[in-house]
Tab-separated table of C-alpha atoms (C1' of nucleotides) in Angstrom:
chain	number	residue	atom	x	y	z
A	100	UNK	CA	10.150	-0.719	-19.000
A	101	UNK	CA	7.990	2.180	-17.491
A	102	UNK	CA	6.832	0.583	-14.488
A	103	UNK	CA	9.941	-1.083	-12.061
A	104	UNK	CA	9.760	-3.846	-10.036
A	105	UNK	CA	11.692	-2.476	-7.473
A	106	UNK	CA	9.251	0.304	-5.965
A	107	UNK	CA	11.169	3.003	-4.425
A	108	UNK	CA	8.797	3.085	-1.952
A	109	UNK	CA	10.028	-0.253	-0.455
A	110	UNK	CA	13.378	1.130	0.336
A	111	UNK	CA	13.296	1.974	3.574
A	112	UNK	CA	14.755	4.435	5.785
A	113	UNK	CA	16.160	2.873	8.142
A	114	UNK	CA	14.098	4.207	11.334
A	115	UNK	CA	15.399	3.815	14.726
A	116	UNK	CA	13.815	1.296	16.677
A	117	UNK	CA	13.345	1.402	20.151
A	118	UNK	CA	15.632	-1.327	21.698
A	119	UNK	CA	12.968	-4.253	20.859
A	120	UNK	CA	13.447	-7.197	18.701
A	121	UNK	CA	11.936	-5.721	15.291
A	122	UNK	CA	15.322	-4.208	14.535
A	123	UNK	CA	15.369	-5.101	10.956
A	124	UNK	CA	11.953	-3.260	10.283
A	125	UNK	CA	13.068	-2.419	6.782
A	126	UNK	CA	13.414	-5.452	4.924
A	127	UNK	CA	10.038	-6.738	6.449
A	128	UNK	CA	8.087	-3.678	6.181
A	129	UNK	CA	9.272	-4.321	1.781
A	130	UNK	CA	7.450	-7.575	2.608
A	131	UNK	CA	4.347	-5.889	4.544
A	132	UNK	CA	3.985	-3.729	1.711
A	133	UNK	CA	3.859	-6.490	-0.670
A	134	UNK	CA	1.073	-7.824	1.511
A	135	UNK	CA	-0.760	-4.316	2.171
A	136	UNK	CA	-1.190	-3.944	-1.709
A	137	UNK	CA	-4.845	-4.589	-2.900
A	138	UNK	CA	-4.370	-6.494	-5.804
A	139	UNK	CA	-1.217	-8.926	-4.243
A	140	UNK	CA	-3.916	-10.248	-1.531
A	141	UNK	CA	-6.688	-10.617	-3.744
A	142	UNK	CA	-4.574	-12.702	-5.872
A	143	UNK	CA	-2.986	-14.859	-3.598
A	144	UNK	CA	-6.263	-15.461	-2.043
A	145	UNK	CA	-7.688	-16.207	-5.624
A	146	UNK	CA	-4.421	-18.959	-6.237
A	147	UNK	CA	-5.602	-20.322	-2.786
A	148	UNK	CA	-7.458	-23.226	-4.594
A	149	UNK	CA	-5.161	-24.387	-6.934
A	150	UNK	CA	-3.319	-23.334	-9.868
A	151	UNK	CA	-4.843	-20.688	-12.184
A	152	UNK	CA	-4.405	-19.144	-15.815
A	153	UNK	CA	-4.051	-15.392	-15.950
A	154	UNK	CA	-7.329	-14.686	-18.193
A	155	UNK	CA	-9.112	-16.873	-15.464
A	156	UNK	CA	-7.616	-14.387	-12.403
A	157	UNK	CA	-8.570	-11.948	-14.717
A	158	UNK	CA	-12.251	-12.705	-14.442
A	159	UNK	CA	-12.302	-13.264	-10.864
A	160	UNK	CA	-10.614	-10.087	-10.299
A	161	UNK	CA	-13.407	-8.350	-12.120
A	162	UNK	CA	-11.819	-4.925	-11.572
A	163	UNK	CA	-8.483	-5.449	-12.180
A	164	UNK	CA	-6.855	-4.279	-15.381
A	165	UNK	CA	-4.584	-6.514	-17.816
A	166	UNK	CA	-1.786	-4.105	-16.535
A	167	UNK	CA	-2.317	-4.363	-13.044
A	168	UNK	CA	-2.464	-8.012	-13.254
A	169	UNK	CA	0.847	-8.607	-15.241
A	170	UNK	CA	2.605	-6.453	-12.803
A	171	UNK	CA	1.232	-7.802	-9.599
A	172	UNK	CA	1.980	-10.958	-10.748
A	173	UNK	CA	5.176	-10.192	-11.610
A	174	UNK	CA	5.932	-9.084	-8.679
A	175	UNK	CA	4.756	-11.844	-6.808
A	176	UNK	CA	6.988	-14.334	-9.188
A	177	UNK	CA	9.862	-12.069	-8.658
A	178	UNK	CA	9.275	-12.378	-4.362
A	179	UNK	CA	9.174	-16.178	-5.074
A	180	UNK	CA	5.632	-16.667	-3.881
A	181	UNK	CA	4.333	-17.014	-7.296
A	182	UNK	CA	5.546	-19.305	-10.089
A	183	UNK	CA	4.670	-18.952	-13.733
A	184	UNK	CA	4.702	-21.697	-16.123
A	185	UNK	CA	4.089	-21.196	-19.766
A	186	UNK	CA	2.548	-24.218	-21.938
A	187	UNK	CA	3.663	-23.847	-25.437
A	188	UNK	CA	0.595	-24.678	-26.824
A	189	UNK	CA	-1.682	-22.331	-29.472
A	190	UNK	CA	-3.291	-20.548	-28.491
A	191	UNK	CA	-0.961	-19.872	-25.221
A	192	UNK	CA	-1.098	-20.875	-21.912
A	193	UNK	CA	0.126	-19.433	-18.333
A	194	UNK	CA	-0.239	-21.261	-15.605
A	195	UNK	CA	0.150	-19.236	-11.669
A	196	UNK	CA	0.246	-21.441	-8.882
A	197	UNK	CA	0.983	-20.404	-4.856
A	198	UNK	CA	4.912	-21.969	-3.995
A	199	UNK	CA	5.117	-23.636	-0.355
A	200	UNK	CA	6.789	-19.909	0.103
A	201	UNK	CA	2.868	-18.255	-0.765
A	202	UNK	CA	1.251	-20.603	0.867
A	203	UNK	CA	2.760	-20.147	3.869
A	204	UNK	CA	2.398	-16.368	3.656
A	205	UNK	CA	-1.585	-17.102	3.158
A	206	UNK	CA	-1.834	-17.813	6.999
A	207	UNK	CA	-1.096	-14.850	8.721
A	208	UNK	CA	-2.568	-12.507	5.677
A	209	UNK	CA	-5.690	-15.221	6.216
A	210	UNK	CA	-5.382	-14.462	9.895
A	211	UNK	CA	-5.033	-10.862	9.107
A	212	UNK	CA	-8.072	-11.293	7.167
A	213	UNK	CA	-10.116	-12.597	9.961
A	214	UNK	CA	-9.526	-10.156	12.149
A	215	UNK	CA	-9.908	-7.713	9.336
A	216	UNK	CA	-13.527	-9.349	9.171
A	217	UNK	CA	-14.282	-9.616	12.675
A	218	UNK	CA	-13.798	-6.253	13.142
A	219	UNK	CA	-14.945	-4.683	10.251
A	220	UNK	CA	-18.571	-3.428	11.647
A	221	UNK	CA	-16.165	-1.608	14.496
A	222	UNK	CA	-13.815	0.345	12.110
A	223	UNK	CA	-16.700	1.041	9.853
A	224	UNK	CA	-18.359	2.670	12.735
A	225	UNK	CA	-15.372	4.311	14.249
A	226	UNK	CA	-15.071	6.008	10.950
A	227	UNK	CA	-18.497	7.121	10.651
A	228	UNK	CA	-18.210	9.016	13.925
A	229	UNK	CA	-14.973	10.356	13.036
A	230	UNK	CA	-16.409	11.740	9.810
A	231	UNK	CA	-19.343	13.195	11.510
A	232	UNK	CA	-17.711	14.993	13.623
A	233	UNK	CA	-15.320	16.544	11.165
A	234	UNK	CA	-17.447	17.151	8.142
A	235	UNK	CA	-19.803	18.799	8.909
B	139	UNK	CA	-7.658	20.019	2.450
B	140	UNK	CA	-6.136	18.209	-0.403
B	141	UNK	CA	-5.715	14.897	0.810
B	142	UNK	CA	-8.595	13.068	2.000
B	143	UNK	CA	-8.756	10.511	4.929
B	144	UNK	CA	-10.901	8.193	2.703
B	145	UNK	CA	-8.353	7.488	0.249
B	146	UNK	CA	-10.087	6.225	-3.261
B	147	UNK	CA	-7.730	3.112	-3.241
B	148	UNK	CA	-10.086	1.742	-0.949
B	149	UNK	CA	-12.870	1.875	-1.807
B	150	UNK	CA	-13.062	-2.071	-3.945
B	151	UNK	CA	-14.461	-2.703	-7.052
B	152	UNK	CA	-16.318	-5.567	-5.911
B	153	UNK	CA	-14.443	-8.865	-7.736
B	154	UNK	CA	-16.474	-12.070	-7.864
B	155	UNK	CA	-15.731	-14.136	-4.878
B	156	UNK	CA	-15.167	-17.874	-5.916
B	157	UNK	CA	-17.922	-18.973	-4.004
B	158	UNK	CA	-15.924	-19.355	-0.656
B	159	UNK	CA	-16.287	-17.194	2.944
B	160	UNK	CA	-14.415	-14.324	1.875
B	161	UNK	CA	-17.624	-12.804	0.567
B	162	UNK	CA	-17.047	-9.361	1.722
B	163	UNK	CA	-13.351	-8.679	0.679
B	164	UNK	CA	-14.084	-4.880	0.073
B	165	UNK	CA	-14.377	-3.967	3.508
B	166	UNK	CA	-11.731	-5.951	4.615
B	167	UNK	CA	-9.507	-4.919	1.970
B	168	UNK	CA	-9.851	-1.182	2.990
B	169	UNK	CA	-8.603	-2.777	6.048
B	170	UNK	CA	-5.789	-4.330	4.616
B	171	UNK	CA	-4.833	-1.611	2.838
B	172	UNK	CA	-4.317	0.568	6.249
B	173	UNK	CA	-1.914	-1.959	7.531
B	174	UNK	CA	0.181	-2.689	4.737
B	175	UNK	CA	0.511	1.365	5.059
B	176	UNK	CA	3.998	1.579	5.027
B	177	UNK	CA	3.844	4.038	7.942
B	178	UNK	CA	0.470	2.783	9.482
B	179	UNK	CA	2.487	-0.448	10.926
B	180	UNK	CA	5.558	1.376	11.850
B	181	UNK	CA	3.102	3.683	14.302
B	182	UNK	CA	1.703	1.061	15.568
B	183	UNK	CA	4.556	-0.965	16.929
B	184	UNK	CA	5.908	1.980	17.615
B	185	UNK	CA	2.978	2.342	20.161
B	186	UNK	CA	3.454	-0.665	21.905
B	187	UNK	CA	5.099	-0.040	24.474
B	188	UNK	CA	2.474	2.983	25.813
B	189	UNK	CA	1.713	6.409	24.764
B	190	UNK	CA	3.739	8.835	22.757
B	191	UNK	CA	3.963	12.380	21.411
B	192	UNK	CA	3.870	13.563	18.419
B	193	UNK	CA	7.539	14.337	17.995
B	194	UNK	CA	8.962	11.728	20.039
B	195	UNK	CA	6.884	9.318	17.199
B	196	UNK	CA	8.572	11.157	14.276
B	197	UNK	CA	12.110	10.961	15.642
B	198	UNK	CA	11.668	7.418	16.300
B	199	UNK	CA	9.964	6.813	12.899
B	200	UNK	CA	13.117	8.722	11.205
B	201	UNK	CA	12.481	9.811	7.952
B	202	UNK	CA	9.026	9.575	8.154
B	203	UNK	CA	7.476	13.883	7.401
B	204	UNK	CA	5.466	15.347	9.362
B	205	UNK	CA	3.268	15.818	7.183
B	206	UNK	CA	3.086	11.893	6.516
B	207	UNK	CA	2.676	11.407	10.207
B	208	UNK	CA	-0.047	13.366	10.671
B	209	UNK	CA	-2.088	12.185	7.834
B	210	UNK	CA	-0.813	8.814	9.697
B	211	UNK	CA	-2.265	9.118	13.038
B	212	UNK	CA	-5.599	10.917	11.402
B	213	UNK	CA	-6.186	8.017	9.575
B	214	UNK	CA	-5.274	5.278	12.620
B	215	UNK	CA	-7.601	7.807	14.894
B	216	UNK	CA	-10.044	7.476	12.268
B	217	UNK	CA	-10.180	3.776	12.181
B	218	UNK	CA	-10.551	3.918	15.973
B	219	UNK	CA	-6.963	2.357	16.231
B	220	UNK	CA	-5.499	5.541	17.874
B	221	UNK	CA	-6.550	8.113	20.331
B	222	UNK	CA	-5.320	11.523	20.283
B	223	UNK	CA	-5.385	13.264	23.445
B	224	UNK	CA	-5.054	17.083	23.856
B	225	UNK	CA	-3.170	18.487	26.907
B	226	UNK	CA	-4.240	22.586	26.768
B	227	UNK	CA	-0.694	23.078	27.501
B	228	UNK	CA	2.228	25.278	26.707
B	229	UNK	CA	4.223	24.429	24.955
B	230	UNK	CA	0.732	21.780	23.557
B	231	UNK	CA	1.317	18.356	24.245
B	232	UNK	CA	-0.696	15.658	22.231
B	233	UNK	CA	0.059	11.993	22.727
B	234	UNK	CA	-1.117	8.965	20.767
B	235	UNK	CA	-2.178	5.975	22.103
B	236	UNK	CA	-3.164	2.694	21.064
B	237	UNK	CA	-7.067	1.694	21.739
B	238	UNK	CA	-7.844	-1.775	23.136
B	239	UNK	CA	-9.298	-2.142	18.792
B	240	UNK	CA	-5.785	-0.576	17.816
B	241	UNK	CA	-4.041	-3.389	20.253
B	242	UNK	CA	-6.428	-6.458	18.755
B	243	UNK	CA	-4.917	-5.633	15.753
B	244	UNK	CA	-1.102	-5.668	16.757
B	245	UNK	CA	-1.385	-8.900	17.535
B	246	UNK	CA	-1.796	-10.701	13.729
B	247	UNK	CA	0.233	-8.104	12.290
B	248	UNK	CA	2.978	-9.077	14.308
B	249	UNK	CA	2.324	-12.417	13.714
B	250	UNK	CA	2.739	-11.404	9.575
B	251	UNK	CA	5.716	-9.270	10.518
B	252	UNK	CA	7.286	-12.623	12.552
B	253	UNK	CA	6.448	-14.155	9.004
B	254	UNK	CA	8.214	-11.866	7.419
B	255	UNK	CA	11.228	-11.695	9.060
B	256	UNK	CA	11.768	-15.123	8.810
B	257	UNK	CA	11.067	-15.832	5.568
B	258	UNK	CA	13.065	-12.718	4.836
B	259	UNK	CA	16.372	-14.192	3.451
B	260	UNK	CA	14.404	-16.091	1.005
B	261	UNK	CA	12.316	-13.526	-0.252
B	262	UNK	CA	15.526	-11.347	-0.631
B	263	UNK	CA	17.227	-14.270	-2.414
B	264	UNK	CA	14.595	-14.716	-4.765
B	265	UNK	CA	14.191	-11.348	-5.712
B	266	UNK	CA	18.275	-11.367	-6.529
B	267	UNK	CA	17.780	-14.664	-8.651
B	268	UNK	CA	14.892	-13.015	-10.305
B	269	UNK	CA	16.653	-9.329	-11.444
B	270	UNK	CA	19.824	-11.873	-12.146
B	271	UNK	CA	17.386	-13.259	-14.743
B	272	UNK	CA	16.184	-10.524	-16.158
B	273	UNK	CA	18.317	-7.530	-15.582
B	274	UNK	CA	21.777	-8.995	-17.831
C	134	DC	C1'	-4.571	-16.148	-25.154
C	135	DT	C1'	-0.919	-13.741	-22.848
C	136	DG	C1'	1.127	-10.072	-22.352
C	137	DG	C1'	4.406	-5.717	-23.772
C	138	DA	C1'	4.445	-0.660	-24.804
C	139	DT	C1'	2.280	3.958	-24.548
C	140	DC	C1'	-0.356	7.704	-23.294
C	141	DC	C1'	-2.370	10.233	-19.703
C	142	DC	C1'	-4.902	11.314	-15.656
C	143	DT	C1'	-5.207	10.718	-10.559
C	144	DT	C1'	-3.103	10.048	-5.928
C	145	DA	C1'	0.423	9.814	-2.775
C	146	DT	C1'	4.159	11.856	-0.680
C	147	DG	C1'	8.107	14.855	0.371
C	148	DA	C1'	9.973	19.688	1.114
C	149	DT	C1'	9.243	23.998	2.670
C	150	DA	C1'	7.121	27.804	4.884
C	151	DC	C1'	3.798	29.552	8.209
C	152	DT	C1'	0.716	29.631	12.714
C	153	DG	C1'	-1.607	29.050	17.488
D	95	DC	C1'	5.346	21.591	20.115
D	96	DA	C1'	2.030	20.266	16.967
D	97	DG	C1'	0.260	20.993	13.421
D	98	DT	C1'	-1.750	23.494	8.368
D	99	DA	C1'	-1.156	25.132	3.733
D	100	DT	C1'	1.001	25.057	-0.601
D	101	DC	C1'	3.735	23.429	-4.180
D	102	DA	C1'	6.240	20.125	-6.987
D	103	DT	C1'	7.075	15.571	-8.216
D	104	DA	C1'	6.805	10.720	-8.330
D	105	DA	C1'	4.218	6.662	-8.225
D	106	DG	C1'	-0.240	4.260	-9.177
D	107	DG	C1'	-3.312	2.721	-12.350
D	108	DG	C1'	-6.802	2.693	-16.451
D	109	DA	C1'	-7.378	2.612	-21.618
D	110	DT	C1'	-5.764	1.330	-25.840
D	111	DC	C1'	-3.119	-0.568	-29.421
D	112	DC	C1'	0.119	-4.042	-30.897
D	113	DA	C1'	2.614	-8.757	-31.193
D	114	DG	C1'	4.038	-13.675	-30.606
DNA sequence: CTGGATCCCTTATGATACTG
DNA sequence: CAGTATCATAAGGGATCCAG
């Protein structure tokens, strides 16, 4: 297969937590990192509207690779926030549509979004200072 | 220095926006991408609760390297999400604290980590149903 | 059209050793 | 204690060719 769907990288280590209530960090932070990866948010965000076909996320993409796209999608099918459905027809058809499971994710990664938005002239700034003062 | 603070996974290829409010996705992605950092959001709750030091962050964070951590906190600082405050010391002492920016975002992250773990069991139960599928 | 399989380069990350 | 530097390896991701 080359490429798993279980990424080592979501198994998690089991840190210690403090005493507060996010004691089961690891399974969630599998979940975060679903969220934190580029390509799952721009396609759940692309699925927002309605149902589409893969060559049509494709497009809208435009920067994604074929390979990319299978396996983010797959990956998203395989979380259950994704489902696939194939129309026999010729030539082929594969329709990806949200389940009430993705579309309940959207609102906090939408929220996340926001505030990602809101404070985007901030960070960009912060990091321009940062960089000046260590570059040159 | 061999691993840069502007990673090149952020830095967006620009896909075509549907037409909808999300018309600057690149920035925000790069945003994005810092907190589904699997380490980024375990620092950051981690800092909740007030100020720590460098080691007291990586024993609480077990199994996180130093190495990671560091890059970690340069890349929070650099964001403007962290300070990092020097006390000419000996043995040094450097503590890490969350900026009022760094504790703006806490707030949906949690609210996507609260997402998370409760639509945990679900996600793990599709993900067994899917491998079932597949793996046999 | 929708992918699966490969090849191959780039990045990310962990382990280890060293320093102010 | 709080890092830096170096090395080795794994994971990410693009390009390309092939098939149902």
């Amino acid at each position: 297969m080359g490429t798993s769907l279980r990424p080592a990288h979501t198994d998690f280590p089991a840190p210690q937590m403090p005493d507060r209530d996010h004691a089961d960090c690891r399974g969630v932070a599998s979940i975060l990192a679903r969220v934190g990866d580029k390509w799952s948010v721009f396609v759940i965000m692309m699925l927002s509207d309605g149902p589409k076909r893969f060559n049509e996320l494709k497009r809208m993409i435009n920067g994604i690779s074929q390979r990319m796209l299978t396996l983010t999608l797959r990956g998203l099918e395989r979380d259950g926030l994704v489902t696939r459905t194939i129309f026999p027809t010729i030539p082929p058809r594969v329709d990806y549509e949200l389940t009430d499971l993705g579309r309940g994710l959207q609102q906090p990664v939408m929220a996340l979004g926001l505030w990602a938005k809101e404070h985007q002239a901030q960070i960009a700034a912060a990091r321009t200072r940062f960089d000046e003062r260590n570059d040159t």
